[in-house]
Coordinates of C-alpha atoms in Angstrom, one line a residue:
M1 CA 76.6 63.9 -59.8
Q2 CA 74.2 63.1 -57.0
L3 CA 71.1 61.6 -58.5
Y4 CA 69.7 59.9 -55.4
N5 CA 68.5 60.8 -51.9
T6 CA 71.2 60.6 -49.2
L7 CA 68.9 61.1 -46.2
S8 CA 66.3 58.8 -44.8
A9 CA 62.7 60.0 -44.5
E10 CA 63.2 60.4 -40.7
E11 CA 66.4 62.4 -41.1
R12 CA 64.7 64.7 -43.7
A13 CA 61.7 65.3 -41.4
Q14 CA 64.1 66.3 -38.6
L15 CA 65.9 68.8 -40.9
I16 CA 62.6 70.2 -42.2
D17 CA 61.4 70.7 -38.6
E18 CA 64.6 72.3 -37.5
A19 CA 64.7 74.7 -40.5
G20 CA 61.3 76.1 -39.5
Q21 CA 60.6 77.2 -43.1
Q22 CA 57.1 77.3 -44.5
R23 CA 56.8 74.7 -47.3
L24 CA 54.3 74.5 -50.1
T25 CA 52.6 71.3 -51.4
L26 CA 51.8 71.6 -55.1
S27 CA 51.1 69.5 -58.2
F28 CA 51.3 70.0 -61.9
Y29 CA 51.4 68.1 -65.2
A30 CA 52.1 68.7 -68.8
Y31 CA 51.7 66.5 -71.9
A32 CA 54.6 67.0 -74.4
K33 CA 57.0 65.0 -76.6
I34 CA 60.1 64.3 -74.6
E35 CA 62.8 62.7 -76.7
D36 CA 65.0 61.5 -73.8
P37 CA 63.0 61.0 -70.5
K38 CA 66.1 59.7 -68.7
K39 CA 68.2 62.8 -69.4
F40 CA 65.1 65.0 -68.6
R41 CA 64.7 63.1 -65.3
D42 CA 68.4 63.6 -64.4
D43 CA 68.4 67.3 -65.2
L44 CA 65.3 67.9 -63.1
F45 CA 66.8 66.0 -60.1
L46 CA 69.9 68.1 -60.1
A47 CA 68.0 71.4 -60.4
W48 CA 65.4 70.5 -57.8
N49 CA 67.7 68.9 -55.3
T50 CA 69.5 72.2 -54.8
L51 CA 66.2 73.9 -54.0
D52 CA 65.3 71.3 -51.3
A53 CA 62.3 70.3 -53.5
L54 CA 60.8 66.9 -52.6
G55 CA 58.0 64.8 -54.1
R56 CA 56.9 62.0 -56.4
I57 CA 57.3 62.7 -60.1
Y58 CA 56.8 60.6 -63.2
V59 CA 58.3 61.4 -66.6
A60 CA 57.7 59.7 -69.9
H61 CA 57.9 60.3 -73.6
E62 CA 54.5 61.9 -73.3
G63 CA 55.2 64.4 -70.5
I64 CA 55.5 64.9 -66.8
N65 CA 53.2 64.4 -63.8
A66 CA 54.4 65.8 -60.4
Q67 CA 53.2 66.1 -56.8
M68 CA 55.8 68.0 -54.8
S69 CA 56.8 70.0 -51.7
L70 CA 59.3 72.9 -51.5
P71 CA 60.2 75.8 -49.3
A72 CA 57.9 78.8 -50.0
E73 CA 61.0 81.0 -50.4
H74 CA 62.2 78.9 -53.4
F75 CA 58.9 79.0 -55.2
E76 CA 60.0 81.5 -57.9
A77 CA 63.4 79.7 -58.4
F78 CA 61.5 76.5 -58.8
R79 CA 59.2 78.0 -61.4
A80 CA 62.3 79.2 -63.2
T81 CA 63.5 75.6 -63.5
L82 CA 60.2 74.8 -65.3
E83 CA 60.2 77.9 -67.5
A84 CA 63.6 76.6 -68.9
Y85 CA 61.5 74.1 -70.9
E86 CA 59.2 75.6 -73.6
F87 CA 56.3 73.2 -73.0
M88 CA 56.2 74.2 -69.3
R89 CA 56.2 78.0 -69.7
G90 CA 53.2 79.4 -68.0
I91 CA 52.3 76.0 -66.6
R92 CA 49.6 76.0 -63.8
L93 CA 50.8 75.0 -60.4
N94 CA 48.1 73.6 -58.2
V95 CA 48.9 74.7 -54.7
A96 CA 47.3 72.5 -52.0
V97 CA 44.4 73.7 -50.0
E98 CA 46.0 72.5 -46.8
Q99 CA 49.7 72.9 -46.3
D100 CA 51.8 70.3 -44.5
D101 CA 55.6 70.7 -44.2
F102 CA 56.0 66.9 -44.2
S103 CA 53.8 66.0 -47.2
F104 CA 56.8 64.5 -49.0
L105 CA 60.1 63.5 -47.5
K106 CA 62.1 62.3 -50.5
L107 CA 62.7 63.5 -54.1
T108 CA 61.7 60.6 -56.3
I109 CA 61.6 61.1 -60.1
K110 CA 60.8 57.9 -62.1
V111 CA 60.8 57.3 -65.8
R112 CA 57.6 55.5 -66.8
H113 CA 56.0 54.3 -70.1
K114 CA 53.2 56.7 -69.4
I115 CA 52.7 59.5 -66.8
V116 CA 49.2 58.1 -66.1
A117 CA 48.4 54.4 -66.6
D118 CA 45.3 54.8 -68.9
G119 CA 45.6 51.6 -71.1
L120 CA 45.0 53.7 -74.2
N121 CA 46.7 53.4 -77.6
D122 CA 47.5 57.1 -78.2
E123 CA 48.2 56.4 -81.9
T124 CA 44.5 55.6 -82.5
F125 CA 43.1 59.1 -81.7
D126 CA 44.1 62.8 -81.5
V127 CA 45.2 63.3 -77.9
T128 CA 45.3 67.1 -78.5
N129 CA 41.6 67.3 -79.4
K130 CA 40.5 67.8 -75.8
G131 CA 37.3 68.8 -74.1
V132 CA 36.4 72.4 -73.1
H133 CA 38.1 73.5 -69.9
L134 CA 35.8 75.1 -67.3
N135 CA 36.7 77.2 -64.3
A136 CA 34.9 76.9 -61.0
R137 CA 32.2 79.4 -61.8
E138 CA 31.5 77.8 -65.2
F139 CA 31.6 74.3 -63.7
N140 CA 29.0 75.2 -61.1
A141 CA 26.8 76.6 -63.8
I142 CA 27.0 73.6 -66.1
L143 CA 26.2 71.3 -63.1
D144 CA 22.9 73.1 -62.7
D145 CA 22.0 72.3 -66.3
P146 CA 19.6 69.3 -66.3
N147 CA 21.2 68.3 -69.6
T148 CA 24.5 67.5 -67.8
I149 CA 26.0 64.2 -66.8
V150 CA 29.0 64.6 -64.5
V151 CA 31.5 61.8 -64.0
D152 CA 34.2 61.3 -61.3
F153 CA 37.3 59.8 -63.0
R154 CA 38.9 58.9 -59.7
N155 CA 39.0 55.6 -57.9
H156 CA 36.5 54.3 -55.4
Y157 CA 38.6 55.2 -52.3
E158 CA 38.9 58.7 -53.6
S159 CA 35.2 59.4 -54.3
E160 CA 34.1 57.7 -51.1
V161 CA 35.3 60.6 -49.0
G162 CA 34.4 63.4 -51.3
H163 CA 32.7 64.1 -54.7
F164 CA 30.6 66.5 -56.6
K165 CA 26.9 66.4 -55.9
G166 CA 25.1 64.1 -58.3
A167 CA 28.3 62.7 -59.9
I168 CA 28.6 59.2 -61.4
T169 CA 31.3 57.6 -59.3
P170 CA 32.6 54.4 -61.0
D171 CA 33.4 51.6 -58.5
V172 CA 36.9 51.0 -59.9
E173 CA 40.4 50.7 -58.5
T174 CA 42.3 52.2 -61.5
F175 CA 41.7 55.0 -64.0
R176 CA 41.9 52.6 -66.9
E177 CA 39.0 50.6 -65.6
S178 CA 36.6 53.5 -65.7
L179 CA 37.1 54.5 -69.3
P180 CA 35.2 51.5 -71.0
I181 CA 32.6 51.5 -68.2
I182 CA 31.6 55.1 -68.8
N183 CA 31.7 54.7 -72.5
E184 CA 29.2 51.8 -72.3
Q185 CA 27.0 53.3 -69.7
L186 CA 26.6 56.6 -71.6
K187 CA 26.5 55.3 -75.2
D188 CA 22.9 56.5 -75.7
F189 CA 23.8 60.1 -74.7
K190 CA 26.7 60.8 -76.9
E191 CA 24.9 63.6 -78.8
S192 CA 22.2 64.7 -76.4
K193 CA 24.0 65.3 -73.1
N194 CA 26.9 67.4 -71.8
L195 CA 29.6 64.9 -70.6
V196 CA 31.3 66.8 -67.8
M197 CA 34.3 65.2 -66.0
Y198 CA 36.6 65.9 -63.2
C199 CA 39.6 64.4 -61.2
T200 CA 42.1 65.5 -58.6
G201 CA 44.3 67.8 -60.6
G202 CA 43.1 67.5 -64.1
I203 CA 45.6 65.1 -65.7
R204 CA 43.2 62.1 -66.0
C205 CA 40.5 64.3 -67.7
E206 CA 43.1 65.7 -70.1
K207 CA 43.4 62.4 -71.8
A208 CA 39.9 61.1 -71.1
S209 CA 38.2 64.1 -72.7
A210 CA 40.1 63.5 -76.0
Y211 CA 39.3 59.8 -75.8
Y212 CA 35.6 60.4 -75.4
K213 CA 35.5 62.9 -78.2
H214 CA 37.1 60.2 -80.4
Q215 CA 34.3 57.8 -79.2
G216 CA 31.7 60.2 -80.6
F217 CA 30.7 62.3 -77.6
K218 CA 29.8 65.8 -79.0
N219 CA 29.7 67.9 -75.9
V220 CA 32.7 67.2 -73.7
F221 CA 33.8 69.4 -70.8
Q222 CA 36.4 69.1 -68.0
L223 CA 37.2 70.9 -64.7
E224 CA 40.3 72.9 -65.3
G225 CA 43.0 72.1 -62.7
G226 CA 40.7 69.5 -61.1
I227 CA 39.4 69.6 -57.6
I228 CA 42.5 71.2 -56.2
N229 CA 42.1 74.3 -58.5
Y230 CA 38.4 74.3 -58.0
A231 CA 38.8 74.5 -54.2
K232 CA 41.2 77.4 -54.5
Q233 CA 38.8 79.3 -56.9
I234 CA 35.7 79.0 -54.8
K235 CA 37.5 80.3 -51.8
E236 CA 39.0 83.2 -53.6
E237 CA 35.7 84.1 -55.3
G238 CA 33.3 83.3 -52.5
L239 CA 31.4 80.7 -54.6
E240 CA 29.3 77.8 -53.4
S241 CA 31.1 74.5 -53.2
K242 CA 29.3 71.8 -55.1
F243 CA 32.0 69.4 -54.0
I244 CA 31.3 67.9 -50.6
G245 CA 33.8 66.3 -48.2
K246 CA 37.5 65.6 -48.6
N247 CA 39.7 65.6 -51.7
F248 CA 41.9 62.5 -51.5
V249 CA 45.6 63.3 -52.2
F250 CA 48.6 61.0 -52.9
D251 CA 50.9 62.1 -50.1
H252 CA 51.1 61.2 -46.5
R253 CA 48.1 63.5 -45.6
L254 CA 45.8 61.2 -47.7
G255 CA 43.3 64.0 -48.0
E256 CA 42.6 67.7 -47.7
R257 CA 39.2 69.0 -46.5
I258 CA 37.1 71.0 -48.9
T259 CA 33.9 71.2 -46.9
D260 CA 33.0 70.1 -43.3
D261 CA 30.7 67.3 -44.7
I262 CA 31.7 63.8 -43.7
I263 CA 30.1 61.4 -46.2
A264 CA 32.1 58.2 -45.4
Q265 CA 32.1 55.7 -42.5
C266 CA 34.8 54.1 -40.5
H267 CA 35.2 50.7 -42.2
Q268 CA 35.5 48.9 -38.9
C269 CA 32.7 50.4 -36.6
G270 CA 30.5 52.3 -39.1
N271 CA 30.7 55.7 -37.3
P272 CA 31.1 58.8 -39.5
C273 CA 34.7 59.2 -40.5
D274 CA 36.7 60.1 -43.6
N275 CA 40.3 59.5 -42.4
H276 CA 42.2 57.1 -44.6
T277 CA 45.1 55.0 -43.2
N278 CA 47.3 52.1 -44.2
C279 CA 47.3 48.9 -42.2
V280 CA 50.5 48.9 -40.1
N281 CA 51.1 45.2 -40.8
D282 CA 53.9 45.1 -43.4
G283 CA 52.3 42.0 -44.9
C284 CA 49.1 43.9 -45.6
H285 CA 49.2 47.7 -46.0
L286 CA 45.5 47.8 -46.8
L287 CA 44.3 51.3 -47.5
F288 CA 41.0 51.9 -45.5
I289 CA 39.1 54.4 -43.4
Q290 CA 39.6 54.2 -39.7
C291 CA 38.3 56.4 -36.9
D292 CA 40.5 57.4 -33.9
A293 CA 38.8 55.0 -31.5
C294 CA 39.3 52.0 -33.8
Q295 CA 42.9 53.1 -34.6
S296 CA 43.7 53.1 -30.9
A297 CA 41.9 49.8 -30.2
M298 CA 43.2 48.0 -33.3
E299 CA 46.7 49.7 -33.2
N300 CA 46.3 51.0 -36.8
C301 CA 45.5 47.5 -38.1
C302 CA 42.6 46.5 -40.4
S303 CA 41.7 43.2 -38.7
Q304 CA 42.3 41.0 -35.7
E305 CA 44.5 38.9 -37.9
C306 CA 46.9 41.8 -38.7
L307 CA 46.8 42.9 -35.0
D308 CA 47.9 39.5 -33.9
T309 CA 50.6 39.5 -36.6
I310 CA 52.3 42.7 -35.6
H311 CA 52.8 41.4 -32.1
L312 CA 54.7 38.3 -33.3
P313 CA 58.5 38.4 -33.3
L314 CA 59.9 40.1 -36.5
A315 CA 61.4 36.9 -37.8
E316 CA 57.9 35.2 -37.7
Q317 CA 56.3 38.2 -39.4
V318 CA 58.9 38.0 -42.2
K319 CA 58.3 34.2 -42.5
L320 CA 54.5 34.8 -42.8
R321 CA 54.8 37.2 -45.8
K322 CA 57.5 35.1 -47.6
G323 CA 56.6 34.8 -51.2
I324 CA 53.9 37.5 -51.0
Q325 CA 54.3 40.6 -53.1
V326 CA 53.8 43.5 -50.6
G327 CA 55.7 46.3 -52.2
N328 CA 54.0 49.4 -53.5
K329 CA 50.5 48.3 -52.3
V330 CA 49.7 51.8 -50.9
F331 CA 46.6 53.2 -52.6
R332 CA 46.0 50.1 -54.6
K333 CA 43.6 48.4 -52.3
G334 CA 40.7 49.5 -50.1
K335 CA 38.4 46.5 -50.7
S336 CA 38.5 43.6 -48.3
E337 CA 36.1 41.2 -46.6
K338 CA 37.8 42.3 -43.4
L339 CA 36.1 45.7 -43.8
K340 CA 32.5 45.4 -42.5
F341 CA 31.4 49.0 -43.4
K342 CA 33.0 49.4 -46.8
H343 CA 30.3 50.2 -49.3
S344 CA 32.0 50.7 -52.7
G345 CA 29.9 52.4 -55.2
V346 CA 27.1 53.3 -52.8
L347 CA 27.5 56.9 -51.8
P348 CA 25.1 58.9 -49.6
E349 CA 23.2 61.8 -51.0
A350 CA 23.7 63.7 -47.7
H351 CA 26.5 64.0 -45.2
L352 CA 26.7 61.7 -42.2
A353 CA 28.3 64.3 -39.9
K354 CA 30.2 67.6 -39.8
A355 CA 33.9 67.7 -39.3
I356 CA 35.2 69.5 -36.2
T357 CA 37.9 72.0 -36.8
S358 CA 41.1 70.1 -36.0
I359 CA 43.5 70.9 -33.2
R360 CA 46.1 71.6 -35.9
Q361 CA 44.0 74.4 -37.4
Q362 CA 43.5 76.0 -34.0
I363 CA 47.2 76.3 -33.3
S364 CA 48.8 79.8 -33.3
P365 CA 51.6 80.5 -35.7
K366 CA 54.5 78.2 -35.1
R367 CA 57.1 79.3 -32.6
R368 CA 60.7 78.6 -33.2
L369 CA 61.6 76.0 -30.6
K370 CA 65.1 74.6 -30.3
K371 CA 64.5 70.9 -29.9
T372 CA 66.0 67.5 -30.6
L373 CA 64.2 64.3 -31.7
L374 CA 63.6 61.7 -29.0
G375 CA 61.4 59.2 -30.8
N376 CA 57.9 58.4 -32.0
V377 CA 54.5 57.7 -30.4
S378 CA 53.7 54.0 -30.9
H379 CA 50.4 53.7 -29.0
Y380 CA 47.8 55.7 -27.2
Y381 CA 45.7 54.2 -24.3
V382 CA 42.3 55.9 -24.6
K383 CA 40.8 55.2 -21.2
A384 CA 44.0 56.0 -19.3
G385 CA 45.0 59.0 -21.4
I386 CA 48.5 57.5 -21.6
G387 CA 50.9 57.8 -24.6
L388 CA 53.6 55.2 -25.4
V389 CA 56.8 56.5 -26.9
E390 CA 59.7 54.4 -28.4
M391 CA 62.9 56.3 -27.7
Q392 CA 65.3 56.5 -30.6
N393 CA 67.8 59.2 -29.5
G394 CA 69.0 61.0 -26.5
T395 CA 67.6 60.9 -22.9
L396 CA 64.3 61.9 -21.3
Q397 CA 63.9 62.5 -17.6
N398 CA 61.3 63.8 -15.1
G399 CA 61.0 67.6 -15.3
N400 CA 61.9 67.8 -19.1
K401 CA 59.7 69.7 -21.4
I402 CA 58.7 68.0 -24.6
V403 CA 56.6 68.7 -27.7
I404 CA 54.6 66.0 -29.6
V405 CA 54.1 66.9 -33.3
G406 CA 51.9 65.3 -35.9
P407 CA 49.6 66.3 -38.8
T408 CA 46.4 65.8 -36.8
T409 CA 47.8 66.3 -33.3
G410 CA 49.4 69.6 -34.1
E411 CA 52.0 70.6 -31.5
M412 CA 51.3 69.5 -28.0
E413 CA 53.7 70.8 -25.3
L414 CA 53.9 69.2 -21.8
T415 CA 56.3 68.7 -18.9
I416 CA 57.1 65.2 -17.8
S417 CA 56.3 64.7 -14.1
T418 CA 56.2 61.0 -13.9
M419 CA 56.8 58.2 -16.3
H420 CA 57.2 54.4 -16.6
I421 CA 60.2 53.0 -18.5
N422 CA 59.8 49.5 -20.0
G423 CA 56.8 48.9 -17.7
K424 CA 58.4 50.2 -14.4
A425 CA 58.4 53.6 -12.7
G426 CA 61.6 55.4 -13.6
T427 CA 63.3 58.8 -13.8
I428 CA 65.4 58.7 -16.9
A429 CA 64.9 56.9 -20.2
H430 CA 67.5 56.2 -22.9
A431 CA 67.5 55.2 -26.6
G432 CA 65.8 51.9 -27.0
D433 CA 63.5 52.3 -24.0
K434 CA 59.7 52.3 -24.2
V435 CA 58.3 55.1 -22.1
T436 CA 54.7 55.8 -21.0
F437 CA 53.3 59.0 -19.5
A438 CA 50.1 61.0 -19.3
V439 CA 49.2 63.3 -22.1
P440 CA 46.5 66.0 -22.1
S441 CA 44.7 64.8 -25.2
R442 CA 44.9 62.1 -27.9
V443 CA 48.2 61.5 -29.7
R444 CA 48.5 59.4 -32.8
L445 CA 50.7 56.6 -34.1
S446 CA 54.0 57.9 -35.4
D447 CA 53.6 61.4 -34.0
K448 CA 57.2 62.7 -33.4
V449 CA 58.4 63.5 -29.9
Y450 CA 61.0 66.2 -29.3
L451 CA 62.9 67.4 -26.2
I452 CA 62.7 71.2 -25.9
V453 CA 66.2 72.5 -25.1
N454 CA 65.6 76.3 -24.9

């Protein structure tokens, strides 16, 4: 039985692109008693692998928590794999507001002690005694009630780029930190106020609402399906969005826009920006907000120290991080003295700027191009309008037509007229070469570059 991925992320991305299928990004969760999580995990992997389903999934004795991507044409077949389990029959699948074929590039299903690290002893309270679920219309109505206290149960880097108007946004890095903080802050309102809570997809509130009812809160409510489901409902029903900004998501997109309001700042220059990135230095991987100008100037690094580090020989970089635990740091940071404009816990009442519709959203429906992968963009020289591409496969020569593809860049087609190869003017580049050429607009780090062959 194949219970592991046989393709690298890069190989999977190429196959997805060549397939030309529309994919859906979705999430779901369910609390249930699972006797054998390991067998449950293996059965799911076998069923989903055949459907080309990808994603990050946690299973435990208490249930399942999943964020996934799958071909749209396999949606019903995928739902059937869930319906095979009684506790997932009729389960709500939160489909992402913005779709991206490359949101996940591997199928990873891990057995954990809990599906969400909440630090709670579930034996001490009734986890099924949950708060009242509210749809988008009901949620909007209760927010207008002056007797309501609304709490964001996400982390500081999530609420920084988007949140509900008037929400309490705990300055925490983990869900478990927020539970005792809110319990203490609101101890005098347990009977007199509506405690209304929300999170990304609803799973954190599912447990938190039961916990707060056990702590003596009388009127506990939660947003059903979280921000993801709320955004879908307000669009379908034409409701006012009381959520402003971006909803942070845990795939490579790092966010999907709910409104055009930008309420955050670039952590390096202070300009309005709500695009998260991870420092490219493998010894850092700090999660922070970085605008396009700073990304280009700092080469996707969070500090001058990291910028200097990435230009050292690889052997020296490895030596510098020896003994430092750098694995799995993505999403776990976002606070650092290196970030001059990070203001955790201090959120603006009004937006700082309006987002401009991205190039990607303006693109016409995708044409089926026959193409082969050449390499990735590794730098963009702002003033010169020049892109640097590291060749991985094939050859590139003057006169070739290429397409540069990325989540923000969209699809940029151009014909190569002149280029420099490893710093010198040339006519043909091969795998391993570093190639520079003029591009009509900004390209981004790790955009993929393909040779059009039809």
